[in-house]
Amino acid sequence: MHDTFLRLFPGCTSQEFDGRCRVVIENVSPEIDGGCFPAKGVEGQRVRVEGDVFVDGADMLRSELLVRIEGESGWEIVPMEETGNDRWSASFTPCSVGRHEYTIRAWVDHFGTWRRGLGKKVDAKQNVTLDLEIGALLVDAAAGRASSADAKKLRSFAAAMRAKSPSKGVVAALDSDLLLLVGKYPDRSLASLYQKNLPLQVDCRKAGFSAWYEFFPRSWSSVPGKHGTLRDCMEAVPFIAGMGFDVIYLPPVHPIGTTKRKGKNNALVAQPGEPGSCWAIGSPEGGHKSLHPELGTMEDFTSFVAAAGEAGISVALDIAFQCSPDHPWVKEHPDWFRWRPDGTVQFAENPPKKYEDILPIDFETADWQNLWTELKSVFLFWIDKGVTIFRVDNPHTKAFGFWQWAIASIQEECPEALFLAEAFTRPKLMARLGKAGFSQSYSYFTWRNTKEELQEYMEELTSEPLRHIMRANFWPNTPDILHEELQTGGRPKFIIRLVLSATLSSNYGMYGPAYELCEHLPSAPGKEEYLDSEKYEIREWDLDRPGNIRAEITRINRIRRDNPAMHETANISFVRIEDSPGHEHEWLMGYVKRTADDSNVVLTVVNLDHRRVRSGWMRFPLEQFGLSHEHSFSVEDLFSGMKYEWNGEWNFVELNPAAMPAHIFRVTFG
């Protein structure tokens, strides 16, 4: 028996196993790769756990979710409810940042099973004298587990169940107060416990809800043509805060190499005075732990972070683990790079793009342990300067094992640290980065443009298991990406993509001022690169240029902040819009977001066509709210302030992209 036991029940010893524990617990969600990786949670945001829980025969069950901060001894207990087909669920709200764990416990509810059977026998007018005695014994047992006051009440119920009059005994046995009392003191002696404690990484609130604004400090000088400083950037903080952003993301702030420095519009040779790409990190002035001298001093940097914090904004830094040929690491640690037979290192490539000014790091170096330690120390250096959010450049080109180790160990020291993966790569690689610990990820949103593409992509992101692995951050543009739609769609298309990114996802960002000024010229036809890109030169921006969409951005960020339904991504459901009876509209797309208690419901309708007025009939899913198809309700357009009374599920919508290509309605049920 011993050999068979070990084979059939791996992970248990014969002393731990009790064959009388009959309840089966399986298919728990979220559970990422058998518990090898943590699911993702957000401080203050509800986490839902589900599992299949069942037992042989027809006995009733009780099930509960156990939750605790990792390392603590006691569990928080949350009762679970059956949702159908032996599926049980419960939710909890983590109140602290850091690693948590959870599991499920379940047992046969003998009292509940007995009570159900008693009711059936009473209805069938059968003799229940013996049944009442069996029930009284179960109540006696509960009294033995109860506090003194409740034990007295339970014994009183047991005595009433043993009364000479069976009818009085039945009344006592089926009393709802007795059911509640016995339920307070369950018999868990033969409870089944799920075989694993599953990990949950709870991140700070900005992991789940944030609005990012990226800009190049080099272009924010008050003197035309002069390199901007961090002191200059402090003047930009009120401007960015006024638009409603809560994360300022800075491209790399380190010294820039001169070897193979890129010139204007990615020219292979820089002209005198051209600043080069800030992603070509490192010079004799320092590397990843140094500040570009033209940006100012480290004191200027910490002052900038503090000024942003006073405005409610977190500063995110770009961490790009690559080196200019002039980086100190190239001389100090030559074995961290892969040298070719001619004595050179192959520059970085992402065909057809070539980065002649960048050397990639070799993660197969024999000195990998020292490499890992040094790279981790880069994050810790900037955390010490007040930065806890990092946008990581091309993490999919570095070892996954490194990220898993580095992020976990950094978050042990700084639980509020967040990491955004800039990885436009294959889906499985992006998912693996999420498993490895990245708090957020860039996404394919930029290249999802039709209604079908957008809805299909949202379904993918919000389905299991991806919703527990990868938090998407939607960007309509980046310094590297000017999509064809923005090149040709004019101001209406910029607003359309803004609305989509900000309302589909709870996390979104933009590269400005290029976006609010509707910059649309590419470096060449068919290219997604910006003409006169800030990556290679200092730009002068007229922030009040006619045609800008700063007011629309500000309005959307306020709408997002004021409506809790928009603080999550997975709480989305799409609505049907028809341009003729039975025919789905190609251009109008609508979707609902709602809080768990339905106290806030937001309906967004977007015209994806930037050229033409589009109209149609939209079906609002009243049945999802327990309402009839004829129910009347109110909607308020949070852009215009206009209010409408809608009668029933079908209502007419029309959007003119030249005026405003979207409605964002707050829904109120009468």
CSV table of C-alpha atoms in Angstrom, one decimal, residues 96-360:
chain,number,residue,atom,x,y,z
A,96,SER,CA,-1.5,45.9,1.3
A,97,VAL,CA,1.2,45.7,-1.4
A,98,GLY,CA,3.4,42.6,-1.7
A,99,ARG,CA,3.3,38.9,-2.1
A,100,HIS,CA,0.2,37.1,-0.8
A,101,GLU,CA,-1.0,33.5,-1.0
A,102,TYR,CA,-4.3,31.8,-1.1
A,103,THR,CA,-5.9,28.3,-1.2
A,104,ILE,CA,-9.3,26.6,-0.8
A,105,ARG,CA,-10.6,24.4,1.9
A,106,ALA,CA,-13.9,22.4,1.8
A,107,TRP,CA,-15.7,19.8,3.8
A,108,VAL,CA,-18.9,17.8,3.8
A,109,ASP,CA,-21.7,19.8,5.6
A,110,HIS,CA,-23.3,17.0,7.6
A,111,PHE,CA,-25.7,19.3,9.4
A,112,GLY,CA,-26.8,21.0,6.2
A,113,THR,CA,-27.2,17.6,4.5
A,114,TRP,CA,-29.3,16.3,7.4
A,115,ARG,CA,-31.4,19.4,7.6
A,116,ARG,CA,-32.2,19.2,3.8
A,117,GLY,CA,-33.2,15.5,4.3
A,118,LEU,CA,-35.4,16.3,7.3
A,119,GLY,CA,-37.3,18.9,5.3
A,120,LYS,CA,-38.0,16.4,2.5
A,121,LYS,CA,-39.3,13.8,5.0
A,122,VAL,CA,-41.5,16.4,6.7
A,123,ASP,CA,-43.0,17.3,3.4
A,124,ALA,CA,-43.6,13.6,2.7
A,125,LYS,CA,-45.2,13.3,6.2
A,126,GLN,CA,-42.8,10.6,7.2
A,127,ASN,CA,-41.8,9.7,10.8
A,128,VAL,CA,-38.8,11.8,11.7
A,129,THR,CA,-38.3,10.9,15.4
A,130,LEU,CA,-35.0,9.2,14.8
A,131,ASP,CA,-33.9,11.9,12.4
A,132,LEU,CA,-34.4,14.5,15.1
A,133,GLU,CA,-32.2,12.6,17.4
A,134,ILE,CA,-29.5,12.3,14.8
A,135,GLY,CA,-29.8,16.1,14.2
A,136,ALA,CA,-29.6,16.8,18.0
A,137,LEU,CA,-26.4,14.8,18.2
A,138,LEU,CA,-24.9,17.1,15.4
A,139,VAL,CA,-26.0,20.1,17.3
A,140,ASP,CA,-24.4,18.7,20.5
A,141,ALA,CA,-21.2,18.4,18.6
A,142,ALA,CA,-21.4,22.0,17.4
A,143,ALA,CA,-22.0,23.1,21.0
A,144,GLY,CA,-18.7,21.4,21.9
A,145,ARG,CA,-16.9,23.7,19.4
A,146,ALA,CA,-18.8,26.9,20.3
A,147,SER,CA,-18.3,29.7,22.8
A,148,SER,CA,-20.0,29.4,26.1
A,149,ALA,CA,-22.9,31.7,25.2
A,150,ASP,CA,-23.5,30.1,21.8
A,151,ALA,CA,-23.0,26.6,23.3
A,152,LYS,CA,-25.9,27.3,25.7
A,153,LYS,CA,-28.2,28.3,22.8
A,154,LEU,CA,-27.2,25.2,20.8
A,155,ARG,CA,-27.9,22.9,23.7
A,156,SER,CA,-31.3,24.6,24.1
A,157,PHE,CA,-32.1,23.8,20.5
A,158,ALA,CA,-30.9,20.2,20.9
A,159,ALA,CA,-33.3,19.8,23.9
A,160,ALA,CA,-36.2,21.2,21.9
A,161,MET,CA,-35.4,18.8,19.1
A,162,ARG,CA,-35.6,15.9,21.6
A,163,ALA,CA,-39.1,17.1,22.8
A,164,LYS,CA,-41.8,14.5,23.1
A,165,SER,CA,-43.7,16.4,20.4
A,166,PRO,CA,-42.1,15.7,17.0
A,167,SER,CA,-43.8,18.8,15.6
A,168,LYS,CA,-42.1,21.0,18.1
A,169,GLY,CA,-38.8,19.3,17.4
A,170,VAL,CA,-39.2,19.9,13.7
A,171,VAL,CA,-39.8,23.6,14.3
A,172,ALA,CA,-36.6,23.9,16.4
A,173,ALA,CA,-34.6,21.8,13.9
A,174,LEU,CA,-35.6,24.0,10.9
A,175,ASP,CA,-35.2,27.3,12.7
A,176,SER,CA,-33.0,29.6,10.7
A,177,ASP,CA,-31.2,30.8,13.8
A,178,LEU,CA,-30.1,27.3,14.5
A,179,LEU,CA,-28.7,27.0,11.0
A,180,LEU,CA,-26.7,30.2,11.5
A,181,LEU,CA,-25.4,29.1,14.9
A,182,VAL,CA,-24.2,25.7,13.7
A,183,GLY,CA,-22.7,27.4,10.7
A,184,LYS,CA,-20.5,29.5,13.0
A,185,TYR,CA,-18.8,26.4,14.3
A,186,PRO,CA,-18.3,24.0,11.4
A,187,ASP,CA,-16.7,20.6,11.8
A,188,ARG,CA,-13.5,20.9,9.6
A,189,SER,CA,-11.9,17.8,11.0
A,190,LEU,CA,-12.2,16.0,7.7
A,191,ALA,CA,-11.8,19.0,5.5
A,192,SER,CA,-10.0,18.8,2.2
A,193,LEU,CA,-7.3,21.4,1.5
A,194,TYR,CA,-6.2,22.3,-2.0
A,195,GLN,CA,-2.8,20.8,-2.6
A,196,LYS,CA,-1.1,24.2,-3.1
A,197,ASN,CA,-0.8,27.6,-1.6
A,198,LEU,CA,-1.0,29.8,-4.7
A,199,PRO,CA,1.0,33.0,-5.0
A,200,LEU,CA,-0.5,36.5,-5.7
A,201,GLN,CA,1.6,39.6,-6.3
A,202,VAL,CA,-0.4,42.6,-5.1
A,203,ASP,CA,0.9,45.8,-6.7
A,204,CYS,CA,0.2,49.4,-5.8
A,205,ARG,CA,-2.8,51.1,-7.3
A,206,LYS,CA,-1.0,52.6,-10.3
A,207,ALA,CA,-0.3,49.2,-11.5
A,208,GLY,CA,-4.0,48.8,-12.2
A,209,PHE,CA,-5.0,52.4,-13.1
A,210,SER,CA,-2.6,55.0,-14.5
A,211,ALA,CA,-2.2,57.6,-17.2
A,212,TRP,CA,1.3,58.0,-18.6
A,213,TYR,CA,2.8,61.0,-20.3
A,214,GLU,CA,6.2,60.6,-22.0
A,215,PHE,CA,8.4,63.5,-23.0
A,216,PHE,CA,12.0,64.3,-23.8
A,217,PRO,CA,13.6,66.6,-21.3
A,218,ARG,CA,16.0,67.7,-24.0
A,219,SER,CA,13.2,69.7,-25.7
A,220,TRP,CA,11.9,71.6,-22.7
A,221,SER,CA,14.4,74.4,-22.4
A,222,SER,CA,13.0,77.9,-22.2
A,223,VAL,CA,15.8,79.0,-24.6
A,224,PRO,CA,15.3,77.9,-28.2
A,225,GLY,CA,17.8,75.4,-29.4
A,226,LYS,CA,19.3,74.9,-26.0
A,227,HIS,CA,19.3,71.4,-24.3
A,228,GLY,CA,16.6,71.2,-21.7
A,229,THR,CA,17.5,70.5,-18.1
A,230,LEU,CA,15.6,68.9,-15.3
A,231,ARG,CA,15.1,72.3,-13.7
A,232,ASP,CA,13.4,73.3,-16.9
A,233,CYS,CA,11.3,70.2,-16.7
A,234,MET,CA,10.0,71.2,-13.3
A,235,GLU,CA,8.1,73.9,-15.1
A,236,ALA,CA,6.4,71.2,-17.2
A,237,VAL,CA,5.0,69.4,-14.2
A,238,PRO,CA,2.0,71.7,-13.7
A,239,PHE,CA,1.2,71.6,-17.4
A,240,ILE,CA,1.2,67.7,-17.4
A,241,ALA,CA,-0.7,67.5,-14.1
A,242,GLY,CA,-3.2,69.9,-15.5
A,243,MET,CA,-4.0,67.4,-18.2
A,244,GLY,CA,-4.7,64.8,-15.6
A,245,PHE,CA,-1.7,62.4,-16.0
A,246,ASP,CA,-0.3,60.7,-13.0
A,247,VAL,CA,2.9,59.2,-14.4
A,248,ILE,CA,5.7,61.1,-16.1
A,249,TYR,CA,7.9,58.8,-18.1
A,250,LEU,CA,11.4,60.0,-19.0
A,251,PRO,CA,13.5,58.3,-21.7
A,252,PRO,CA,17.0,57.4,-20.6
A,253,VAL,CA,18.6,60.2,-18.6
A,254,HIS,CA,22.2,58.8,-18.7
A,255,PRO,CA,25.3,60.1,-20.6
A,256,ILE,CA,25.1,59.4,-24.3
A,257,GLY,CA,28.0,57.9,-26.3
A,258,THR,CA,29.8,59.6,-29.2
A,259,THR,CA,31.0,56.5,-31.1
A,260,LYS,CA,28.6,55.8,-34.0
A,261,ARG,CA,26.3,58.5,-32.6
A,262,LYS,CA,23.2,58.9,-34.7
A,263,GLY,CA,22.3,62.3,-36.3
A,264,LYS,CA,19.0,63.9,-37.2
A,265,ASN,CA,16.4,61.6,-38.7
A,266,ASN,CA,18.6,58.6,-37.8
A,267,ALA,CA,21.5,59.7,-40.0
A,268,LEU,CA,24.4,57.4,-39.6
A,269,VAL,CA,26.8,60.3,-38.8
A,270,ALA,CA,25.9,63.0,-36.3
A,271,GLN,CA,26.8,66.6,-37.1
A,272,PRO,CA,28.7,68.6,-34.5
A,273,GLY,CA,26.4,69.6,-31.6
A,274,GLU,CA,23.7,66.9,-32.3
A,275,PRO,CA,22.7,65.2,-29.1
A,276,GLY,CA,22.4,61.6,-30.3
A,277,SER,CA,19.9,59.0,-29.2
A,278,CYS,CA,19.5,58.8,-25.4
A,279,TRP,CA,19.2,55.0,-25.8
A,280,ALA,CA,22.9,54.9,-26.7
A,281,ILE,CA,23.8,54.8,-23.0
A,282,GLY,CA,27.2,55.4,-21.6
A,283,SER,CA,30.3,57.6,-22.1
A,284,PRO,CA,33.4,58.4,-20.1
A,285,GLU,CA,31.1,60.5,-17.9
A,286,GLY,CA,29.3,57.4,-16.7
A,287,GLY,CA,26.7,54.7,-17.4
A,288,HIS,CA,23.4,53.5,-16.1
A,289,LYS,CA,23.9,55.1,-12.6
A,290,SER,CA,24.9,58.5,-14.0
A,291,LEU,CA,22.9,61.5,-15.1
A,292,HIS,CA,23.5,63.2,-18.5
A,293,PRO,CA,25.5,66.4,-17.6
A,294,GLU,CA,23.3,68.6,-19.7
A,295,LEU,CA,20.2,67.5,-17.7
A,296,GLY,CA,21.8,68.8,-14.5
A,297,THR,CA,22.9,67.3,-11.2
A,298,MET,CA,21.6,64.4,-9.2
A,299,GLU,CA,20.2,67.0,-6.8
A,300,ASP,CA,18.3,68.4,-9.7
A,301,PHE,CA,16.9,65.0,-10.5
A,302,THR,CA,15.7,64.3,-6.9
A,303,SER,CA,14.2,67.8,-6.9
A,304,PHE,CA,12.3,67.0,-10.1
A,305,VAL,CA,11.0,63.7,-8.6
A,306,ALA,CA,9.9,65.6,-5.5
A,307,ALA,CA,8.1,68.3,-7.5
A,308,ALA,CA,6.2,65.7,-9.5
A,309,GLY,CA,5.3,63.9,-6.3
A,310,GLU,CA,3.8,67.1,-4.8
A,311,ALA,CA,1.6,67.3,-7.9
A,312,GLY,CA,0.4,63.7,-7.5
A,313,ILE,CA,2.6,62.4,-10.3
A,314,SER,CA,5.1,59.5,-10.1
A,315,VAL,CA,8.2,59.6,-12.3
A,316,ALA,CA,9.0,56.5,-14.4
A,317,LEU,CA,12.4,56.0,-15.8
A,318,ASP,CA,13.4,54.1,-18.9
A,319,ILE,CA,15.9,51.3,-18.1
A,320,ALA,CA,17.5,50.0,-21.3
A,321,PHE,CA,20.1,47.3,-20.7
A,322,GLN,CA,22.3,48.1,-23.7
A,323,CYS,CA,25.5,50.1,-24.0
A,324,SER,CA,27.1,52.6,-26.2
A,325,PRO,CA,30.6,51.4,-27.3
A,326,ASP,CA,31.8,54.2,-24.9
A,327,HIS,CA,30.0,52.7,-21.8
A,328,PRO,CA,32.4,52.0,-18.9
A,329,TRP,CA,31.1,48.4,-18.8
A,330,VAL,CA,32.7,47.7,-22.2
A,331,LYS,CA,36.2,48.3,-20.8
A,332,GLU,CA,35.5,47.1,-17.2
A,333,HIS,CA,33.6,44.0,-18.1
A,334,PRO,CA,34.4,43.0,-21.7
A,335,ASP,CA,33.2,39.5,-21.0
A,336,TRP,CA,29.7,40.9,-20.7
A,337,PHE,CA,29.7,41.3,-24.5
A,338,ARG,CA,30.0,38.9,-27.3
A,339,TRP,CA,33.0,39.7,-29.4
A,340,ARG,CA,33.4,38.7,-33.0
A,341,PRO,CA,36.6,37.4,-34.6
A,342,ASP,CA,37.5,40.8,-35.9
A,343,GLY,CA,37.5,42.3,-32.3
A,344,THR,CA,34.2,44.1,-32.6
A,345,VAL,CA,30.8,43.5,-31.0
A,346,GLN,CA,27.8,43.1,-33.3
A,347,PHE,CA,25.6,46.2,-32.8
A,348,ALA,CA,21.9,45.8,-31.9
A,349,GLU,CA,19.4,45.0,-34.7
A,350,ASN,CA,15.7,44.6,-35.0
A,351,PRO,CA,15.5,44.0,-38.8
A,352,PRO,CA,15.0,46.1,-40.7
A,353,LYS,CA,16.0,48.6,-38.0
A,354,LYS,CA,19.7,48.8,-37.1
A,355,TYR,CA,21.2,50.5,-34.0
A,356,GLU,CA,24.8,51.0,-34.9
A,357,ASP,CA,25.3,53.1,-31.7
A,358,ILE,CA,24.2,50.3,-29.3
A,359,LEU,CA,26.0,47.1,-28.2
A,360,PRO,CA,23.8,44.3,-26.7
